[in-house]
Every structure is written in structure tokens, then in C-alpha cells.
mmCIF file of C-alpha atoms in Angstrom:
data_model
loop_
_atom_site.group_PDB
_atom_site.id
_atom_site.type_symbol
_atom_site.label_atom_id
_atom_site.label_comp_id
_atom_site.label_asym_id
_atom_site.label_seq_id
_atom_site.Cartn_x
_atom_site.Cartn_y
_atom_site.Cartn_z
ATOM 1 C CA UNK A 398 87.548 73.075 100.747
ATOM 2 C CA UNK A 399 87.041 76.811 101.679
ATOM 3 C CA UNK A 400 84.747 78.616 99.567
ATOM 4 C CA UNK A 401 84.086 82.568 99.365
ATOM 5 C CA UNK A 402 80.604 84.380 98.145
ATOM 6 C CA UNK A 403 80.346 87.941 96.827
ATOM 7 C CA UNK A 404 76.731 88.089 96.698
ATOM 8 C CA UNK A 405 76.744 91.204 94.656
ATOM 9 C CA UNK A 406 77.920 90.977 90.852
ATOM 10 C CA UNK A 407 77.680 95.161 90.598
ATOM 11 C CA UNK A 408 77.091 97.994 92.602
ATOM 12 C CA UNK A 409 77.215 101.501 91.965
ATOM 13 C CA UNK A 410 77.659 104.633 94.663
ATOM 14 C CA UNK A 411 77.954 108.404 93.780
ATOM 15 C CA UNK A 412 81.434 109.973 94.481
ATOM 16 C CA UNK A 413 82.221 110.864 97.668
ATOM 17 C CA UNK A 414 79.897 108.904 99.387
ATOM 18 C CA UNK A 415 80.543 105.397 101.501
ATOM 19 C CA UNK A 416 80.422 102.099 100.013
ATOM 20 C CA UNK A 417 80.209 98.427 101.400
ATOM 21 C CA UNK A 418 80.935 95.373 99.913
ATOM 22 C CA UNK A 419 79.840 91.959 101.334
ATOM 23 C CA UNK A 420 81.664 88.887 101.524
ATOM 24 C CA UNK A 421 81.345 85.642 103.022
ATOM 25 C CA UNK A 422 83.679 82.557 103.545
ATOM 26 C CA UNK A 423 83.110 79.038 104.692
ATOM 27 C CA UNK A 424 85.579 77.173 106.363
ATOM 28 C CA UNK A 425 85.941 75.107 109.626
ATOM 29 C CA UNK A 426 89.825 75.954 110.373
ATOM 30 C CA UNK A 427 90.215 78.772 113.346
ATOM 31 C CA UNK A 428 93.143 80.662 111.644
ATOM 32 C CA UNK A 429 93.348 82.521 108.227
ATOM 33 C CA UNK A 430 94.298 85.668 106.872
ATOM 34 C CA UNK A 431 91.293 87.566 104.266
ATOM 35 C CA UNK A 432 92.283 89.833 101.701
ATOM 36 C CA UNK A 433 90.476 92.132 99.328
ATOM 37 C CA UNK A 434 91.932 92.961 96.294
ATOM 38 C CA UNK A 435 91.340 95.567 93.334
ATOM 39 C CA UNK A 436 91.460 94.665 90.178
ATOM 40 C CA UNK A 437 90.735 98.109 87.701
ATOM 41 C CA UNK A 438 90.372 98.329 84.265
ATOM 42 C CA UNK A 439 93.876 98.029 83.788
ATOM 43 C CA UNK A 440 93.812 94.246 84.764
ATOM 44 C CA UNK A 441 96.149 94.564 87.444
ATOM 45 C CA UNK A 442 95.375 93.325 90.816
ATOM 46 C CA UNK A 443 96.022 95.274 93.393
ATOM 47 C CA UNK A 444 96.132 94.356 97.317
ATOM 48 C CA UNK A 445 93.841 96.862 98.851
ATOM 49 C CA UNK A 446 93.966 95.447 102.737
ATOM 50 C CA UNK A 447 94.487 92.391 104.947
ATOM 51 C CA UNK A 448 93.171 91.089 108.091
ATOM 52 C CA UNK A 449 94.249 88.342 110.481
ATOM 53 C CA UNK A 450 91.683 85.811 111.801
ATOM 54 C CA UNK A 451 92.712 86.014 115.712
ATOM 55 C CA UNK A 452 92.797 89.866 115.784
ATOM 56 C CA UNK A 453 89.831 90.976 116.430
ATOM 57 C CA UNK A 454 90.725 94.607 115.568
ATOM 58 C CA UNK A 455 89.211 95.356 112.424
ATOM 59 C CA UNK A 456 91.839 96.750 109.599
ATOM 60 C CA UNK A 457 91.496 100.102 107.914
ATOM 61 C CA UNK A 458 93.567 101.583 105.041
ATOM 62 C CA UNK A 459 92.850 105.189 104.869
ATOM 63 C CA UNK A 460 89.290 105.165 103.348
ATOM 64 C CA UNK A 461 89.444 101.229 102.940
ATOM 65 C CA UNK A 462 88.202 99.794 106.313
ATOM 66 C CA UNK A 463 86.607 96.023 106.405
ATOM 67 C CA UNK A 464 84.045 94.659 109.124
ATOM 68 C CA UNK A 465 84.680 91.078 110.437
ATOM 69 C CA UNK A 466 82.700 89.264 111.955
ATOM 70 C CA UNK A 467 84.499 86.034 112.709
ATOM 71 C CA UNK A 468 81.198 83.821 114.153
ATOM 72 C CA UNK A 469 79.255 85.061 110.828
ATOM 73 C CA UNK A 470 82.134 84.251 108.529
ATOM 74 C CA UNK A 471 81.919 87.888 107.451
ATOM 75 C CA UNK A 472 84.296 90.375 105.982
ATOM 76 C CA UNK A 473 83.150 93.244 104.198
ATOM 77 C CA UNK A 474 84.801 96.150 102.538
ATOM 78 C CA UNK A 475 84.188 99.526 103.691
ATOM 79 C CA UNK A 476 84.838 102.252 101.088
ATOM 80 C CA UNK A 477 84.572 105.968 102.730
ATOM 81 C CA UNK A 478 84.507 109.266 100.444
ATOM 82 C CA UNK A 479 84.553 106.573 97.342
ATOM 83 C CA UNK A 480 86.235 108.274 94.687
ATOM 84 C CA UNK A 481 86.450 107.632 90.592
ATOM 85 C CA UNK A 482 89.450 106.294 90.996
ATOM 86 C CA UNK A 483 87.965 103.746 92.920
ATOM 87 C CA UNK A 484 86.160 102.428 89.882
ATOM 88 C CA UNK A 485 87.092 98.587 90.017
ATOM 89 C CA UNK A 486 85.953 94.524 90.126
ATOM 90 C CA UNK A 487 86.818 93.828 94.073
ATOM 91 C CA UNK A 488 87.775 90.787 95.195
ATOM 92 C CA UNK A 489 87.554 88.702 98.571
ATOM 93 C CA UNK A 490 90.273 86.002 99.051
ATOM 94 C CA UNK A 491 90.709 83.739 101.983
ATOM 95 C CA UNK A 492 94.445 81.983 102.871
ATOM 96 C CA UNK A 493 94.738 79.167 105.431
ATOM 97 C CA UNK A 494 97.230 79.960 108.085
ATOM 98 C CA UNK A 495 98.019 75.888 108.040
ATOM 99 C CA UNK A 496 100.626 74.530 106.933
ATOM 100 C CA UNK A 497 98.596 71.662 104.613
ATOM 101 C CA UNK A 498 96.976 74.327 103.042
ATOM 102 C CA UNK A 499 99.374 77.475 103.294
ATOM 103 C CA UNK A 500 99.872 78.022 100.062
ATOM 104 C CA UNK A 501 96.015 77.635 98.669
ATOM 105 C CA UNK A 502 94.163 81.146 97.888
ATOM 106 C CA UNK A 503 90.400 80.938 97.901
ATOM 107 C CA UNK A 504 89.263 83.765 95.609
ATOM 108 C CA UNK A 505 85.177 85.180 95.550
ATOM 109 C CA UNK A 506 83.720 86.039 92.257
ATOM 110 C CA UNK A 507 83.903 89.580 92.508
ATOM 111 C CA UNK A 508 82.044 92.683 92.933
ATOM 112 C CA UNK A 509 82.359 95.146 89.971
ATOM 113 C CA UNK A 510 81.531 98.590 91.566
ATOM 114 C CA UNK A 511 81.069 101.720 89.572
ATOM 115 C CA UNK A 512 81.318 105.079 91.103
ATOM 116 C CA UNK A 513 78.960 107.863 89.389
ATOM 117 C CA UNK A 514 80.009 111.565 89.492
ATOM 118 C CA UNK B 379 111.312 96.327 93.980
ATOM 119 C CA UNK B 380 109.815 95.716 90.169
ATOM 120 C CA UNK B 381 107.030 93.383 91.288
ATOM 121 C CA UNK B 382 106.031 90.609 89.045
ATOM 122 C CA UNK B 383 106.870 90.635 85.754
ATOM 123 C CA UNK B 384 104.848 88.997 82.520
ATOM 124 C CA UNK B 385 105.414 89.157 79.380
ATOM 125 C CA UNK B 386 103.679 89.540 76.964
ATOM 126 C CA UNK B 387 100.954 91.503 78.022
ATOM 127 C CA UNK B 388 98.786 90.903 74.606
ATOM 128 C CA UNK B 389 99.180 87.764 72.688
ATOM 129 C CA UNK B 390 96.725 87.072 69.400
ATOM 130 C CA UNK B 391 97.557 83.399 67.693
ATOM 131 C CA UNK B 392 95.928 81.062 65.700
ATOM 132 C CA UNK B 393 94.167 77.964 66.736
ATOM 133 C CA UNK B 394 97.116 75.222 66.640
ATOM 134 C CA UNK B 395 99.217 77.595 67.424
ATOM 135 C CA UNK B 396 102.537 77.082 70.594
ATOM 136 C CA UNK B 397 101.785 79.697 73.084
ATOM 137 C CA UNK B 398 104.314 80.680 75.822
ATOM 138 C CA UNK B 399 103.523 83.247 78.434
ATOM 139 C CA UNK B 400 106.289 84.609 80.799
ATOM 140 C CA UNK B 401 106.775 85.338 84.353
ATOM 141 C CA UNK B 402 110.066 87.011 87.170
ATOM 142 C CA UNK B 403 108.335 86.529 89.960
ATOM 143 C CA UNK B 404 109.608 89.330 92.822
ATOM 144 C CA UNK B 405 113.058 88.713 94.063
ATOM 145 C CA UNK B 406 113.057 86.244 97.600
ATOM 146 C CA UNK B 407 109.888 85.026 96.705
ATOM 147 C CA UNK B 408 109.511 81.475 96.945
ATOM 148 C CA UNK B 409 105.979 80.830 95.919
ATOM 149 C CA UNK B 410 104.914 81.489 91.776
ATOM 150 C CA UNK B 411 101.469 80.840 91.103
ATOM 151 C CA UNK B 412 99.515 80.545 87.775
ATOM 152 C CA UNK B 413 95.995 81.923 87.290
ATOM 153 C CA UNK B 414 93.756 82.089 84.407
ATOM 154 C CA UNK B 415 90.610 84.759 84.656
ATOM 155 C CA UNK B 416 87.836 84.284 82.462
ATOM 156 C CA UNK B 417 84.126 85.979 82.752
ATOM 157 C CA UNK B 418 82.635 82.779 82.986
ATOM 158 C CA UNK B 419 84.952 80.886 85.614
ATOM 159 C CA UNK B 420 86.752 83.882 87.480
ATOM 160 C CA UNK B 421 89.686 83.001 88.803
ATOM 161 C CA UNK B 422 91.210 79.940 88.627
ATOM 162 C CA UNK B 423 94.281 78.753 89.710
ATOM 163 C CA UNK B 424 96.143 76.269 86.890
ATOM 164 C CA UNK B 425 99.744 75.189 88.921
ATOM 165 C CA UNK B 426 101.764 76.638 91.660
ATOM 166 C CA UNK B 427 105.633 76.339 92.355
ATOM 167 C CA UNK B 428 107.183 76.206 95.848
ATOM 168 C CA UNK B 429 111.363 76.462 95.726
ATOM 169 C CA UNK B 430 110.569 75.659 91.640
ATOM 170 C CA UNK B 431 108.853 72.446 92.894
ATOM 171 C CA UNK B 432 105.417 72.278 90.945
ATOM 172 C CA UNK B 433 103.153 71.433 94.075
ATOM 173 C CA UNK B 434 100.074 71.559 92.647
ATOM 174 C CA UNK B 435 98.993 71.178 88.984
ATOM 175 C CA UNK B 436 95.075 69.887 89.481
ATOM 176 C CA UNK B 437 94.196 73.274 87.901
ATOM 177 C CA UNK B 438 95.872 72.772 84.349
ATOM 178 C CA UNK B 439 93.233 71.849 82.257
ATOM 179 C CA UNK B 440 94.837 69.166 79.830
ATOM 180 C CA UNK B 441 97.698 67.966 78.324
ATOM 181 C CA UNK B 442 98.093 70.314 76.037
ATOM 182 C CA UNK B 443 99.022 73.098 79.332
ATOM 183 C CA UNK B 444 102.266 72.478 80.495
ATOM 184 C CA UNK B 445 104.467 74.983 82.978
ATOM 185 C CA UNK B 446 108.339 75.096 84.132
ATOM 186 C CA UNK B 447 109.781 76.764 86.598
ATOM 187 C CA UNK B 448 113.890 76.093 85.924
ATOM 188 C CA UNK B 449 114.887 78.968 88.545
ATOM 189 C CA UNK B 450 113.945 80.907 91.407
ATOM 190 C CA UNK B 451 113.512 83.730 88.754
ATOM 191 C CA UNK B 452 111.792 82.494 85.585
ATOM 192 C CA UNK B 453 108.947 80.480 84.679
ATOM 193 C CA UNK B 454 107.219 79.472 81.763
ATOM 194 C CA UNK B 455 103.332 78.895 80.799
ATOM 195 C CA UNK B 456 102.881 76.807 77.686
ATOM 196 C CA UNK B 457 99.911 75.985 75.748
ATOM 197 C CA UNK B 458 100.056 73.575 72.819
ATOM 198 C CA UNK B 459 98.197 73.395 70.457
ATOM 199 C CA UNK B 460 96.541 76.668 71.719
ATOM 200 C CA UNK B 461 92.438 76.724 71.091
ATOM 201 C CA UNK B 462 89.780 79.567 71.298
ATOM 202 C CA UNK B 463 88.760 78.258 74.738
ATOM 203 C CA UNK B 464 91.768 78.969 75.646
ATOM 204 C CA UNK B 465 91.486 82.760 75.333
ATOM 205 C CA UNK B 466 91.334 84.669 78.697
ATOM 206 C CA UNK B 467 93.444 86.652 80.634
ATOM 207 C CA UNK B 468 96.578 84.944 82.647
ATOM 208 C CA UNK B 469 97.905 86.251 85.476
ATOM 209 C CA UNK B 470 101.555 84.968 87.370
ATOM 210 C CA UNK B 471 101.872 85.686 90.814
ATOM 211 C CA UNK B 472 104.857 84.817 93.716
ATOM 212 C CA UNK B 473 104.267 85.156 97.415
ATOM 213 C CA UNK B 474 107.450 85.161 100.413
ATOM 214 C CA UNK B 475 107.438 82.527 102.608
ATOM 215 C CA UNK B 476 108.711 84.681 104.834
ATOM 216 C CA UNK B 477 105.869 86.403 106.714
ATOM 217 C CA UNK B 478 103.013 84.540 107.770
ATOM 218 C CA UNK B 479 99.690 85.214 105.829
ATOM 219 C CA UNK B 480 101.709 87.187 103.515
ATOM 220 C CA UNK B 481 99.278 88.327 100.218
ATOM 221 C CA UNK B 482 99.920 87.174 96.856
ATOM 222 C CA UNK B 483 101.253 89.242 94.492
ATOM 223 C CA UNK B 484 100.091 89.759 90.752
ATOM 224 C CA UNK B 485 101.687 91.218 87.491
ATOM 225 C CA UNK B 486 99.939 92.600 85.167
ATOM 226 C CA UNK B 487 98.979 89.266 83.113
ATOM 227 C CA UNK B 488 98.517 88.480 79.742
ATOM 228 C CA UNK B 489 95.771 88.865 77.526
ATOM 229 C CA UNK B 490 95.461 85.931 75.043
ATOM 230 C CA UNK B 491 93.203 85.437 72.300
ATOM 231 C CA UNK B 492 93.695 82.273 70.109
ATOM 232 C CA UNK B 493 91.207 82.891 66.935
#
């Protein structure tokens, strides 16, 4: 089964500045979509950005942008001019792009990031 | 589009009590997931529907968790007897089959606390 480490329980950046969070996947299939979400105090969990496997083209949000590094197993989120709004647990999730596994979400623990004014 | 819809969003019971959480997953969406969040375990998925076929159920703890799903539009979490170890937070979610790689989609889940 696919697994997927955030290595960092809590980190903490002062507004406006740039944040990255680290996440790493196992997994021996070549296709599969990552996904970090946001999950804020209000419990909700929000879809912050997606990336396909085979494009190599990193995806950016506005000031979400994510690294990935396919041979490392890599994806990290990029958070640029963080703001207090951006005050959340973040979450890494991996989805198989194979059928016999299509529907299975592989979520990491989470990163709870605080932003400091 | 309303997005996913529980209900309720706080429940507080007694131990040995029937619990039933609520989900409308978003219109189209073919996929309905359940998810319980805890500090200890994270997330963890309990059963998920495809077409209101349960697919997968490995995640429901015990007997005493049972789910339905008797339309594309409605499904039902139940718990009974309910325990304190039950208490955590328990999110529904529904995904389109439609797009490849599409991203799940949560509500706003339901707080639980069984006393």
C-alpha cells in the first residue's frame, strides 16, 4: 500500500514571509495525482492544489506553489507572502491513477502551521 | 453547487446511545466516502460507496458501525451502541468519476462526543 510522511508535526513562519512544507510518498505505480489540502480551525477541509504525476510542470495557486520531485517521491508545499489566514493543519494526499486502486486516498499526518504577526 | 452536506455538525450522547450522522454528497458525484479524524489516528477512512455500492468497508471498526447509502443523494453513518472511543470528528466526502484524478471533496463533518 502507498504510504505518505509529513515529517513535521508544527511549524511556525512570521506573516508575509515564505513557507515550505515537506512531504513524502512511497509507492511503486508510475501514475498518481498528489493533493494538499487545508484543514483550518473551522474543521473544514479545503483543496488547496493538485498535481499530476506525468507533468512535470510544477503547479502553483497564486501564493500556493508545490515542488515535485518525482525520482525523490517528493512534493512539498510552497507558501509565498504566508498570511494569518493561512493559519491551518496541511495535509498531503496521494490518489492512484489505476483503476484497482482509483478510488483509495492515501492521506499524511499533517503539518499544523502557525503564522505569527 | 452546495458542496457536501452533513448534518449534524455537533452531536453529544451518552454511552449506549444510537448515533446517526448524515451526508448529500454533491450532485453527479458518484463516489461518498466516510472518514473519521482523531488526534491520535488522523485520518482514517471507515467505508466508501461507488453508484451506492459499499466497495470497501475494512475501515469500520466493529459491528456496532454500520453505513447505507439508499440513493445517489443520501447516506447514513450509524453507530450503535455509541462509546467514548468513539468520539472524534467525522467527515463525508463524494468525488466525480468524471475527471481523472479528480480531488475528494469534504463537508464540514461532525463533531461527536459520546460521554
Amino acid at each position: 500500500a502507498q504510504t505518505v510522511t509529513q515529517s513535521q508535526p508544527e511549524m511556525s513562519v512570521q506573516e508575509a514571509e515564505t513557507v515550505t512544507l515537506s512531504c513524502t510518498y512511497d509507492t511503486s505505480e508510475s501514475d498518481y495525482y498528489l493533493f494538499w489540502y487545508k484543514q483550518p480551525p473551522s474543521r473544514q477541509m479545503i483543496l488547496v492544489i493538485r498535481q499530476e504525476a506525468y507533468k512535470q510542470q510544477n503547479a502553483t495557486e497564486n501564493r500556493f506553489s508545490v515542488n515535485f520531485q518525482k525520482a525523490a517521491k517528493s512534493f512539498s508545499l510552497k507558501i509565498s507572502d504566508s498570511q494569518l489566514g493561512d493559519a491551518a493543519m496541511y495535509f498531503c494526499a496521494y490518489r492512484s491513477a489505476f483503476s484497482y486502486n482509483f478510488n483509495k486516498f492515501y492521506f499524511g499526518s499533517g503539518t499544523k502551521l502557525n503564522v505569527k504577526p | 453547487d452546495a458542496g457536501v452536506i452533513q448534518s449534524p455538525r455537533h452531536e453529544v450522547t451518552e454511552m449506549g446511545q444510537e448515533v446517526t450522522l448524515r451526508c448529500k454528497p454533491i450532485s453527479g458525484h458518484n463516489s461518498l466516502f466516510w472518514y473519521r479524524q482523531t488526534m491520535m489516528r488522523g485520518l482514517e477512512l471507515l467505508i466508501y460507496f461507488n453508484n451506492n455500492v459499499p466497495i470497501d468497508d475494512s475501515g469500520m471498526p466493529e459491528d456496532r458501525f454500520s453505513a447505507k447509502m439508499p440513493n445517489a443523494s443520501f447516506s447514513t453513518l450509524k453507530i450503535q451502541p455509541s462509546e467514548p472511543r468513539d468520539s472524534a470528528v467525522y467527515f463525508c466526502a463524494s468525488l466525480t468519476g468524471d475527471r481523472v484524478g479528480s480531488p475528494l471533496h469534504f463537508g464540514n463533518g461532525t463533531r461527536l462526543t459520546v460521554t
